[in-house]
GROMACS .gro file of C-alpha atoms in nm:
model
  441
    1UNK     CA    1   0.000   0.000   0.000
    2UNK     CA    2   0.151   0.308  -0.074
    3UNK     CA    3   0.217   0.605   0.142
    4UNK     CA    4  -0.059   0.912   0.113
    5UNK     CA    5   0.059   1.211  -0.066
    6UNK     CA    6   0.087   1.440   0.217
    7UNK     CA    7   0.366   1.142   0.397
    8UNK     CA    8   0.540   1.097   0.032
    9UNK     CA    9   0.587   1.493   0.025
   10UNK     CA   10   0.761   1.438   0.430
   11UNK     CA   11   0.988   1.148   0.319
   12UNK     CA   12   1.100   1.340   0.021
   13UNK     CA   13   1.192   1.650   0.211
   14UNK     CA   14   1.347   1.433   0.446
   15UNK     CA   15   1.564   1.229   0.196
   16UNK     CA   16   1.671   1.560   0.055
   17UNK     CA   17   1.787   1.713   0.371
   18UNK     CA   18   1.961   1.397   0.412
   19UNK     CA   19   2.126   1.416   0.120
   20UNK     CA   20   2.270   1.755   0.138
   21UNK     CA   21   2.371   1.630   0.473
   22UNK     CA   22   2.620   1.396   0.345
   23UNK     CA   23   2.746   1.642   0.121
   24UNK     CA   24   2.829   1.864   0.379
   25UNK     CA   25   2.998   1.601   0.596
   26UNK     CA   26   3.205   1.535   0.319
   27UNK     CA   27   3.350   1.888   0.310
   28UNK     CA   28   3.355   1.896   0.697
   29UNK     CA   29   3.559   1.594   0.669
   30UNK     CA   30   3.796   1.740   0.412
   31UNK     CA   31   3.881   2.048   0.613
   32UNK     CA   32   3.968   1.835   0.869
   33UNK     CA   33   4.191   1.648   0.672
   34UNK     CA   34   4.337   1.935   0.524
   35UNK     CA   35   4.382   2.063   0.880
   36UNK     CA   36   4.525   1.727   1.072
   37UNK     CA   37   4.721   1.574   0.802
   38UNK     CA   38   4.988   1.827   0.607
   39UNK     CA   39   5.073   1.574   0.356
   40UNK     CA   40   4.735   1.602   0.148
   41UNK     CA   41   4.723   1.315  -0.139
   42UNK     CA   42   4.511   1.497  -0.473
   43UNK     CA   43   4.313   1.128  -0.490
   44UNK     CA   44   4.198   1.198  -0.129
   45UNK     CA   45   4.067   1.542  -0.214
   46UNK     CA   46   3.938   1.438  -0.529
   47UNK     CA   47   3.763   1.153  -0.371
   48UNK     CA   48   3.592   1.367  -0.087
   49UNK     CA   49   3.520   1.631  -0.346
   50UNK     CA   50   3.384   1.386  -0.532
   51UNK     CA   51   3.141   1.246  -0.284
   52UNK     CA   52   3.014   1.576  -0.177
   53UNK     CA   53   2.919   1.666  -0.527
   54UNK     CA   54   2.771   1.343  -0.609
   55UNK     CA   55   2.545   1.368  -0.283
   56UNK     CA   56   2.463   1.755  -0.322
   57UNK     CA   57   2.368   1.634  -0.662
   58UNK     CA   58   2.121   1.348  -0.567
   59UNK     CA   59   1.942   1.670  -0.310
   60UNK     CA   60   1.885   1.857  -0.641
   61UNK     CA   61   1.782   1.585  -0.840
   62UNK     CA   62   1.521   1.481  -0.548
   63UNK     CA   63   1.405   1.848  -0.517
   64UNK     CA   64   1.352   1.872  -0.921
   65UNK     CA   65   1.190   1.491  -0.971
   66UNK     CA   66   1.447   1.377  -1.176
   67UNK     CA   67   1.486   1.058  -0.965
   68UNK     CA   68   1.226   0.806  -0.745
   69UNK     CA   69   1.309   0.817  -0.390
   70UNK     CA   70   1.387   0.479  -0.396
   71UNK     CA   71   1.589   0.544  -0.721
   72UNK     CA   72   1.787   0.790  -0.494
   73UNK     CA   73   1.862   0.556  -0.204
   74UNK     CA   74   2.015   0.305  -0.403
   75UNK     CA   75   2.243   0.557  -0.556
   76UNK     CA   76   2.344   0.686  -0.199
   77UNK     CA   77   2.401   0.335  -0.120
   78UNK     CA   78   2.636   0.315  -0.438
   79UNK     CA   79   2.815   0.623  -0.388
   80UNK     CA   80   2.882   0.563  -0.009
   81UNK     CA   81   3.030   0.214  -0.060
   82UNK     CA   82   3.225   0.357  -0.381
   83UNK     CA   83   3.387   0.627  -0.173
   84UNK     CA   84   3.477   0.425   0.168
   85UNK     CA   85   3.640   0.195  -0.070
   86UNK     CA   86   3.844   0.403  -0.266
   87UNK     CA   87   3.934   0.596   0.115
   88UNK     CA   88   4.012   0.260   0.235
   89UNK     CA   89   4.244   0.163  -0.063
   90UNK     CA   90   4.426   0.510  -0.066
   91UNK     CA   91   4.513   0.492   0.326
   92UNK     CA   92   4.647   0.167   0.361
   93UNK     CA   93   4.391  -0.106   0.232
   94UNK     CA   94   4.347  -0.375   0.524
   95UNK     CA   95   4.565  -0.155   0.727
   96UNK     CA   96   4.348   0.157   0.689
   97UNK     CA   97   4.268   0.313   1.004
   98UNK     CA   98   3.919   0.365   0.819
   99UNK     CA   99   3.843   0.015   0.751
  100UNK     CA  100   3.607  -0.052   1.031
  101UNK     CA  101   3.396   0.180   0.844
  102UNK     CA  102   3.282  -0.109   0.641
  103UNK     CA  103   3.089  -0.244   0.974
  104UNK     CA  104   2.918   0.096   1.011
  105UNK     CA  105   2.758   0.155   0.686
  106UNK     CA  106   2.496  -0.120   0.682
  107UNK     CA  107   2.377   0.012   1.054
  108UNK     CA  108   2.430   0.376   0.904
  109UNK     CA  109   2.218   0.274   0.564
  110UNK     CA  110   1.963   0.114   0.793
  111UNK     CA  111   1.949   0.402   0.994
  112UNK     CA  112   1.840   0.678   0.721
  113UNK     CA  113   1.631   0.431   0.510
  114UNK     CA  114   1.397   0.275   0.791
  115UNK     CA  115   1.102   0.195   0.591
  116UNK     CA  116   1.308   0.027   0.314
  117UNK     CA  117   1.481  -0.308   0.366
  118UNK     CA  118   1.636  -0.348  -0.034
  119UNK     CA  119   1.930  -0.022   0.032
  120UNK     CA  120   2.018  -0.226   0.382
  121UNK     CA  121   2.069  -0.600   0.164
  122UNK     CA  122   2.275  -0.382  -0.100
  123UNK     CA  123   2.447  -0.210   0.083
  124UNK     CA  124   2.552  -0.518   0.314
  125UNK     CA  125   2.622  -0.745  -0.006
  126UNK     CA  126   2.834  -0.471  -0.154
  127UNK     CA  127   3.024  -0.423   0.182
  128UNK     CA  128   3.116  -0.806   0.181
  129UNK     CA  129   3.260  -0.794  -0.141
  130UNK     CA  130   3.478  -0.441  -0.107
  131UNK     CA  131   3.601  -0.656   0.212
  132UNK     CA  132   3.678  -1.003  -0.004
  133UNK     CA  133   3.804  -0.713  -0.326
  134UNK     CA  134   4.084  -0.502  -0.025
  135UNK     CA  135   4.188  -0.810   0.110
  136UNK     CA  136   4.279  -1.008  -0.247
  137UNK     CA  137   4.473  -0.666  -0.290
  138UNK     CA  138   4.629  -0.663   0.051
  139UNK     CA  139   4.748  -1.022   0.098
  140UNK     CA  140   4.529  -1.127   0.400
  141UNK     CA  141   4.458  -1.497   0.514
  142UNK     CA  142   4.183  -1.652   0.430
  143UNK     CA  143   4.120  -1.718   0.818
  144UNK     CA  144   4.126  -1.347   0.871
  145UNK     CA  145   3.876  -1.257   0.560
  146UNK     CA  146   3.664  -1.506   0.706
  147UNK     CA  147   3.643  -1.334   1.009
  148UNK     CA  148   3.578  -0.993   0.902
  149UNK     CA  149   3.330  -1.133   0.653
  150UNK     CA  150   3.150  -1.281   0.956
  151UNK     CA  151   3.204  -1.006   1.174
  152UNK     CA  152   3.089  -0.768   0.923
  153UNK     CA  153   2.780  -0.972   0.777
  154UNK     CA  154   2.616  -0.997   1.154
  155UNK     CA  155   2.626  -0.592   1.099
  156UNK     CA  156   2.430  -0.656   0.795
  157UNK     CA  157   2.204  -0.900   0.966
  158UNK     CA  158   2.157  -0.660   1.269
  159UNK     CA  159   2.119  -0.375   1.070
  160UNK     CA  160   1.819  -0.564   0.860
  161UNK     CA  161   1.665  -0.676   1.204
  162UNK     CA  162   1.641  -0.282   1.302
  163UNK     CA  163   1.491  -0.201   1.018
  164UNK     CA  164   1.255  -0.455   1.070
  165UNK     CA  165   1.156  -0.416   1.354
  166UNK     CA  166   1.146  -0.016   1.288
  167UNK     CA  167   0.912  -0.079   1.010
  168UNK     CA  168   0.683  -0.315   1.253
  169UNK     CA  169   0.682  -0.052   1.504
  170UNK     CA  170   0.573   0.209   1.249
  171UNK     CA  171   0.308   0.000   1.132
  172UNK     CA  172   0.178  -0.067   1.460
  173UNK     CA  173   0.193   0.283   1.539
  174UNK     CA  174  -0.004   0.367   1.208
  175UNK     CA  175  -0.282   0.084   1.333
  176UNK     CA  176  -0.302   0.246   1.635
  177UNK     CA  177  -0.360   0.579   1.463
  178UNK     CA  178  -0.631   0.454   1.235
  179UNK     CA  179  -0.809   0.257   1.507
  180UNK     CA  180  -0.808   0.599   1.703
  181UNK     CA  181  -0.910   0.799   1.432
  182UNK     CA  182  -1.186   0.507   1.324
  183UNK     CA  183  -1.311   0.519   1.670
  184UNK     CA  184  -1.353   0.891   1.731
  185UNK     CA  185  -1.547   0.875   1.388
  186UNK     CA  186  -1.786   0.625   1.510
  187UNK     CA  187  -1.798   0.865   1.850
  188UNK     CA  188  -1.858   1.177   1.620
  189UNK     CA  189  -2.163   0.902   1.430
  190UNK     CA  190  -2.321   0.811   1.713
  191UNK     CA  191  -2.300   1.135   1.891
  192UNK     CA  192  -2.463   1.292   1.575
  193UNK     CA  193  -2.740   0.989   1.582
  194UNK     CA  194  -2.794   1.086   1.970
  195UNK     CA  195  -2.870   1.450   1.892
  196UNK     CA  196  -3.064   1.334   1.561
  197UNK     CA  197  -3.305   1.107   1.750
  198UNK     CA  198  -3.313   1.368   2.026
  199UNK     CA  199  -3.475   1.601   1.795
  200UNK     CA  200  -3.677   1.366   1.631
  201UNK     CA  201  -3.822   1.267   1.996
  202UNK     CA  202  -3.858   1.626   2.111
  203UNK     CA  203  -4.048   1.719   1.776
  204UNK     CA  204  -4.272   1.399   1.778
  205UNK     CA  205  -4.386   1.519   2.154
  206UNK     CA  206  -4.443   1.877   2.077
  207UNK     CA  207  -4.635   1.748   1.750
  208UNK     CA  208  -4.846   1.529   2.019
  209UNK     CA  209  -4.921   1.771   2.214
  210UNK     CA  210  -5.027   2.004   1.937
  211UNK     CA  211  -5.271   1.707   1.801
  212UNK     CA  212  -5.397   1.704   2.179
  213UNK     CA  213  -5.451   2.087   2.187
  214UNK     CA  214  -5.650   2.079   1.849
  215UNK     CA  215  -5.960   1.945   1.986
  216UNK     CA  216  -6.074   2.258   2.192
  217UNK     CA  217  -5.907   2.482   1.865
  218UNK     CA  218  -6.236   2.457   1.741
  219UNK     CA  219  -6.442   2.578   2.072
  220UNK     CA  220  -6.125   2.875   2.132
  221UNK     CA  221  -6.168   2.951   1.792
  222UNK     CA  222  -6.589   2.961   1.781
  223UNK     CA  223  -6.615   3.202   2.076
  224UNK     CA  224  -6.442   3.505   1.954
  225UNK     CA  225  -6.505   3.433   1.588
  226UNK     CA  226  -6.905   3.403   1.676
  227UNK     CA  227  -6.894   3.774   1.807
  228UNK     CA  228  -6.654   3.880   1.518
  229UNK     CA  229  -6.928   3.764   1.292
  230UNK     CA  230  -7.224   3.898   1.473
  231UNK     CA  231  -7.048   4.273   1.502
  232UNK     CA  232  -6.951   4.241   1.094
  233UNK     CA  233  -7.375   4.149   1.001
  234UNK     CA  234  -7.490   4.415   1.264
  235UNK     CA  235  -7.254   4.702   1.082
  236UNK     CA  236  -7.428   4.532   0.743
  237UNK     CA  237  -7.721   4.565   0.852
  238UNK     CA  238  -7.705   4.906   0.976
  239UNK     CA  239  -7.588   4.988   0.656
  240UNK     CA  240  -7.799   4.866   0.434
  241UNK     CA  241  -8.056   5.002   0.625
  242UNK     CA  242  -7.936   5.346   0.580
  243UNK     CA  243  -7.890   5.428   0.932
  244UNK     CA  244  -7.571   5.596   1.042
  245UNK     CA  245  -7.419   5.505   1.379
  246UNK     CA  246  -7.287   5.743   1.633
  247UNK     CA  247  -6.876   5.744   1.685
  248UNK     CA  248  -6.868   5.555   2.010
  249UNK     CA  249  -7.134   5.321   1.930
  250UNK     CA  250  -6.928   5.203   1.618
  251UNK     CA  251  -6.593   5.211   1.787
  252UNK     CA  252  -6.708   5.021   2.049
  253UNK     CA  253  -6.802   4.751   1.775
  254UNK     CA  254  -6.505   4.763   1.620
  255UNK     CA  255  -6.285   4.784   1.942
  256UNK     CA  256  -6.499   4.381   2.040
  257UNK     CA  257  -6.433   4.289   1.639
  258UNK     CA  258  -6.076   4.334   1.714
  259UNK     CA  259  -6.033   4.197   2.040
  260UNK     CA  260  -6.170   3.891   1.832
  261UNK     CA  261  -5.976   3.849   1.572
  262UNK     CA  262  -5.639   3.915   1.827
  263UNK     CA  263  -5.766   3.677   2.015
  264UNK     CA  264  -5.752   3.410   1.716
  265UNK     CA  265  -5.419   3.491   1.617
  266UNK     CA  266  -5.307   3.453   1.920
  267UNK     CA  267  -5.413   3.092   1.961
  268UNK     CA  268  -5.259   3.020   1.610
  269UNK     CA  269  -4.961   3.181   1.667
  270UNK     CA  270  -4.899   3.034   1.977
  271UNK     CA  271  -4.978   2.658   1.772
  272UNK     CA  272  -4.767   2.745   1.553
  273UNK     CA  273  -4.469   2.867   1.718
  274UNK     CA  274  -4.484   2.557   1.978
  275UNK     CA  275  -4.515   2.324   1.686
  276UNK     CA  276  -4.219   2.472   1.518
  277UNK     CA  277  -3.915   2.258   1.568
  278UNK     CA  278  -3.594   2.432   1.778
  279UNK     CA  279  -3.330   2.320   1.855
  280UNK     CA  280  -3.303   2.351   2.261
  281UNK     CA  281  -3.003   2.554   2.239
  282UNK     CA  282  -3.130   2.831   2.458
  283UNK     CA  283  -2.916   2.896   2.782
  284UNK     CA  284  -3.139   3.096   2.986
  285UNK     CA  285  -3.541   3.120   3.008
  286UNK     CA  286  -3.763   3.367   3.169
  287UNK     CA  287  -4.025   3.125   3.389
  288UNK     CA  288  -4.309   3.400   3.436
  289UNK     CA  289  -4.294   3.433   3.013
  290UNK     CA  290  -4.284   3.049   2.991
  291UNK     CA  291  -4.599   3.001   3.185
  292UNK     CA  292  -4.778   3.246   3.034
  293UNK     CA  293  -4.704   3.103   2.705
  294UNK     CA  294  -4.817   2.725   2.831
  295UNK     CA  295  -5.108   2.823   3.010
  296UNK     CA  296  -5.276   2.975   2.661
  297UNK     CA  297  -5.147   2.714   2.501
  298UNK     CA  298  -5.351   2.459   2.788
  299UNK     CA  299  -5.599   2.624   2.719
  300UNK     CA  300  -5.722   2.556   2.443
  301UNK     CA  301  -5.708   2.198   2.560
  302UNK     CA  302  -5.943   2.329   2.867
  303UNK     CA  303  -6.172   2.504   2.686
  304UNK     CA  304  -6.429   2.621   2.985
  305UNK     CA  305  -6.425   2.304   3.169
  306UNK     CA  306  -6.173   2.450   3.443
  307UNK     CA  307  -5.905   2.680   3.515
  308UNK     CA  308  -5.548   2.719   3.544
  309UNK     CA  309  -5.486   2.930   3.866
  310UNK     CA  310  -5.099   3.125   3.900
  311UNK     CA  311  -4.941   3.235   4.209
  312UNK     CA  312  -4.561   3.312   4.126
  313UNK     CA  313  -4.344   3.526   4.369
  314UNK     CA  314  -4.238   3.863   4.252
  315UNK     CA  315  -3.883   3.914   4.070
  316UNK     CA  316  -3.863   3.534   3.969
  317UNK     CA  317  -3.441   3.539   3.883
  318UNK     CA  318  -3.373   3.395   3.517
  319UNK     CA  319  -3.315   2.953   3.521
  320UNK     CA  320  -3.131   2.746   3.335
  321UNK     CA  321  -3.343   2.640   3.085
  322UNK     CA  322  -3.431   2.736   2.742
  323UNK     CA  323  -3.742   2.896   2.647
  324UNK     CA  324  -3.833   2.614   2.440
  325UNK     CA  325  -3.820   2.383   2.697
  326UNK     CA  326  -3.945   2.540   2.964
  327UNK     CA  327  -4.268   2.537   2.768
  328UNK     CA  328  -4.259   2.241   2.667
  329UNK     CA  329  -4.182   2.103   3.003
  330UNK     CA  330  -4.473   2.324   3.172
  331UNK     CA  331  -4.772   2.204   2.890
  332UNK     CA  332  -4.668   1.868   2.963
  333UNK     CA  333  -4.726   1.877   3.305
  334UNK     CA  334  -5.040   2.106   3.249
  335UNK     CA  335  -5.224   1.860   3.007
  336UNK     CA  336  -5.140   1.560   3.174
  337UNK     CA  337  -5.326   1.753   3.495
  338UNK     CA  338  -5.549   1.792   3.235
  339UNK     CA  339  -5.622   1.432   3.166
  340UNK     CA  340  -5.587   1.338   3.519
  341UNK     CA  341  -5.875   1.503   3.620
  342UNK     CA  342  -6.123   1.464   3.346
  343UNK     CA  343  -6.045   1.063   3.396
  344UNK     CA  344  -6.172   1.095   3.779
  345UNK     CA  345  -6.460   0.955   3.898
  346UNK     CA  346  -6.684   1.128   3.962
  347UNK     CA  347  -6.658   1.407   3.718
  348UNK     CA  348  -6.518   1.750   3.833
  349UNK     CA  349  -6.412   2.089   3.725
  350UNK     CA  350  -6.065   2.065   3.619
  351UNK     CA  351  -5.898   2.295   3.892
  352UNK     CA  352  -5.469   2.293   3.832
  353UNK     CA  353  -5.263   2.542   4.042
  354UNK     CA  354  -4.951   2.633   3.944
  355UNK     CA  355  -4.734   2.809   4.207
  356UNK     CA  356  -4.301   2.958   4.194
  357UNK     CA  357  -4.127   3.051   4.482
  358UNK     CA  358  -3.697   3.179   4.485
  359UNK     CA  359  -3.519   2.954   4.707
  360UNK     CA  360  -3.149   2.919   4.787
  361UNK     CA  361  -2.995   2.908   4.435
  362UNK     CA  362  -3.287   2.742   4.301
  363UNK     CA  363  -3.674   2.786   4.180
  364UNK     CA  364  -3.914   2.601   4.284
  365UNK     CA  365  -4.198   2.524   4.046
  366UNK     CA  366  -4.505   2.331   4.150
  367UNK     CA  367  -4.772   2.197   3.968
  368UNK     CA  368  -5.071   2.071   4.163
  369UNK     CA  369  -5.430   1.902   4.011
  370UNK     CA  370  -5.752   1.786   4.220
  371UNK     CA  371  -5.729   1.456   4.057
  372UNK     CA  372  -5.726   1.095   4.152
  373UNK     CA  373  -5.362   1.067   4.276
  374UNK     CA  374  -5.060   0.861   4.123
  375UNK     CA  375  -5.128   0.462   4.211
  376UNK     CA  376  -4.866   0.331   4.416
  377UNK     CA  377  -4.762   0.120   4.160
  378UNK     CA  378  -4.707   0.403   3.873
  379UNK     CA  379  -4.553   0.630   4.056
  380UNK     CA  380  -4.201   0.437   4.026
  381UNK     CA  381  -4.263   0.433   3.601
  382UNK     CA  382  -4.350   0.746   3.574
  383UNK     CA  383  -4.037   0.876   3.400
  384UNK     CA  384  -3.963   0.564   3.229
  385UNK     CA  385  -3.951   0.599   2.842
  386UNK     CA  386  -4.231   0.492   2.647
  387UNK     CA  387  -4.457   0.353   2.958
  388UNK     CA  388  -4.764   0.544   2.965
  389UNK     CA  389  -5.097   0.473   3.108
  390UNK     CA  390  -5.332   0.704   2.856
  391UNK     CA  391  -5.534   0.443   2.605
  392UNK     CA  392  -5.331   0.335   2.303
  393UNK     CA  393  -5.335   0.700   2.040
  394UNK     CA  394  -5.378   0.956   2.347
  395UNK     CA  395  -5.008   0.935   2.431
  396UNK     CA  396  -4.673   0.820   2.371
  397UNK     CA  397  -4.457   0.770   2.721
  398UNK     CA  398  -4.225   1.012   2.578
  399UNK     CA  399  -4.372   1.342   2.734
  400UNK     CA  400  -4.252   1.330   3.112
  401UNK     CA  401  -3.947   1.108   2.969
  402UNK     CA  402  -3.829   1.409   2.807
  403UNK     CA  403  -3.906   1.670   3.042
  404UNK     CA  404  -3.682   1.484   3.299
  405UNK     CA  405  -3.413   1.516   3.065
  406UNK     CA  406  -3.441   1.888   2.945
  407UNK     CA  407  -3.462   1.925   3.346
  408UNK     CA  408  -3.168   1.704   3.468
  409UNK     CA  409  -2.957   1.847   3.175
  410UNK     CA  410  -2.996   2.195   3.299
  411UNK     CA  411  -2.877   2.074   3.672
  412UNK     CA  412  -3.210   2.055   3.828
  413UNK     CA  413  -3.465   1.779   3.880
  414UNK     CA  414  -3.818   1.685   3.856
  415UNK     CA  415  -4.022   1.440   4.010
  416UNK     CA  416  -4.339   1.378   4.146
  417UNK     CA  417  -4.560   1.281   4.482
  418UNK     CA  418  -4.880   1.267   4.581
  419UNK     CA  419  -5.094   1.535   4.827
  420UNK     CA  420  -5.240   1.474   5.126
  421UNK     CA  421  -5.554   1.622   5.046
  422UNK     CA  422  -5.586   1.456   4.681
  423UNK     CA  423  -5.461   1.489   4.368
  424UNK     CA  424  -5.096   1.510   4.187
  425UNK     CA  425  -4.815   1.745   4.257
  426UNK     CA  426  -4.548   1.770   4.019
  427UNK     CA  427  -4.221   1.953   4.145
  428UNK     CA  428  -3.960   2.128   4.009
  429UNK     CA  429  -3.632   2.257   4.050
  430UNK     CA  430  -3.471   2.511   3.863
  431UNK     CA  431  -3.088   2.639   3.881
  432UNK     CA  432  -3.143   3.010   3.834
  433UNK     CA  433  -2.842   3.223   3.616
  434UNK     CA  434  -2.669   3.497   3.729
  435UNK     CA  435  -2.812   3.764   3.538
  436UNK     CA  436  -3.154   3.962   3.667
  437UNK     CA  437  -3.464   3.881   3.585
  438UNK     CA  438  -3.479   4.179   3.371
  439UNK     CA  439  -3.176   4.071   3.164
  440UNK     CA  440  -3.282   3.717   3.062
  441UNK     CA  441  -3.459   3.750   2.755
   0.00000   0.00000   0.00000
């Protein structure tokens, strides 16, 4: 598999700087010379001037594309060998003080070409046989070549086993880096599935809710649209019939047509904003605005079979919870007082109270119904997802599921008891913000 272009680009830049490297060592090394050793042979400096050349040459060739990288580690190999043979053979041959050199270039080949075992082999096969080629010239034993051809081929081997096991280790380490990256991708999936379904929950309730609040649209709807009506034919009528009405009369009829028709769009835009899908990201909420908004909302649901009675301290401090929520939280609570009570026996007027008091860093919201009571065995369920006891198409288990959640999430809780003189209380507890109440919008 080959490298991605982004790593090729790296190893390039790398081979090149390694490159120009050598060529510098190579003049480094013939200052040196120059400076240590006053009897300077021309091959010598030809030889390092040579090599310094050759390897600033391979740099530009690199830089330009004239050669494959591999293309220009093989030719490193070559010229490296070339040149510690010919310094070998011009100081002395076997008796060089530089001939240990040939044990250090496989190790040094392995060490700049990691990730590539072929240079290492070459460069250890061509290293044997500048060894066998110096010692023909130089007269040595057989039992000595041996040795140095032994001693020198474990360098080879060890130098292959490094590379090996550098490759391995960059492999694993690649592995590991895929497997990381894999896993924080299926994180980021299922993180984005979480919110996804979140949503998809949060709109199916509100969209529940909104099917259980258009049965009284109709009755909220009739009232102020049946004196709407009867004000437009009495104007008709007292037009046709030529009479002319005094100023207050008429604006009295048109102040009641108005108050009508403001009255029906504020049911539908209440409908329709609730219905409309957010997204929850809301920080802050105002509870006294949040209320309001739910208990117009409930009633349509009510329509004049009860009433939805407020006591809320003064100055209620902003709380950690979005608008959104908070009325979707509160007509949850409302309606299913609602239902409560209309499934009592016998029947009653539906009679909810909804009282807010500050507390110590907290607000506490209750929510109280003159219904039957939570059984015993309910009340441990109630907050369970998807358990509901409303007939099959009245409700999904979702509602008071969710409303937990939006609650919990914002740091504060919600759960509910029973009263001692009847009915259903449903309590919660807010975090309030920092700002006033008069800066939470």
């Amino acid at each position: 598999m080959s490298p991605p272009p982004s790593e090729s680009k790296a190893l390039l830049r790398v081979q090149r700087k390694n490159a120009f490297v050598c060529a510098a060592f190579f003049l480094v090394g013939l200052v040196l010379y120059c400076v240590v050793d006053e009897n300077i042979t021309w091959p010598l400096l030809a030889l390092q001037l040579g090599c310094s050349a050759s390897f600033a040459g391979l740099g530009v060739a690199l830089g330009r594309g004239w050669m494959s990288p591999r293309g220009t580690r093989l030719s490193s190999v070559l010229i490296g060998l070339v040149a510690a043979t010919l310094l070998v053979h011009l100081s002395g041959g076997p008796a060089s003080p530089y001939f240990q050199v040939f044990g250090a270039l496989p190790c040094l080949i392995a060490m700049f070409n990691p990730d590539d075992w072929l240079p290492t082999v070459l460069g250890g096969v061509l290293t044997l046989g500048a060894v066998v080629l110096l010692d023909t010239m130089g007269g040595v034993s057989t039992r000595l070549m041996i040795m140095q051809l032994t001693g020198f081929a474990m360098f080879t081997l060890l130098s292959l086993f490094g590379t090996r096991t550098y490759r391995r280790q960059g492999d694993a380490e690649r592995e590991a880096q895929r497997a990381r990256l894999q896993a924080l991708e299926q994180l980021a999936e299922s993180e984005r599935r979480r919110v996804r379904a979140e949503r998809e929950r949060a709109q199916m309730e509100r969209l529940v809710l909104v099917g259980q609040l258009a049965a009284g649209v109709a009755h909220e709807v009739n009232n102020p649209l049946a004196y709407v009506k009867s004000n437009l034919a009495f104007l008709e009528r007292e037009a046709r019939g030529g009479r002319s009405l005094e100023c207050e009369e008429l604006c009295e009829v048109l102040s009641e047509t108005r108050q009508g028709v403001l009255r029906i769009q504020q049911i539908v835009m209440d409908l329709k904003g609730f219905a409309r899908a957010g997204d929850g990201t809301e920080e802050s909420g105002r509870l006294e605005e949040a209320l309001l908004e739910a208990r117009r909302l409930v009633s349509v649901r009510l329509g004049g079979r009860g009433e939805v009675s407020m006591s809320l301290a003064q100055e209620l401090p902003g709380v950690r919870l979005g608008h959104r929520h908070l009325v979707q939280v509160m007509l949850n609570l409302l309606i299913n007082a609602v239902d409560a009570v209309e499934s009592a026996q016998p029947a009653r007027q539906v009679r909810i109270a909804v009282g807010a008091r500050w507390l110590e860093g907290v607000v506490r919201l209750e929510v109280e119904d003159n219904g039957p009571g939570i059984s015993p065995e309910v009340l441990p369920r109630l907050f369970d997802p998807f358990f509901t006891t409303k007939p099959p198409g009245k409700g999904t288990g979702l509602g008071l599921a969710l409303c937990q959640e939006y609650v919990m999430r914002s740091g504060g809780s919600l759960f509910a008891e029973n009263r001692a003189q009847g009915g259903a209380r449903f309590v919660l507890l807010l975090p309030v913000t920092r700002e006033r109440p008069s800066a939470v919008a």
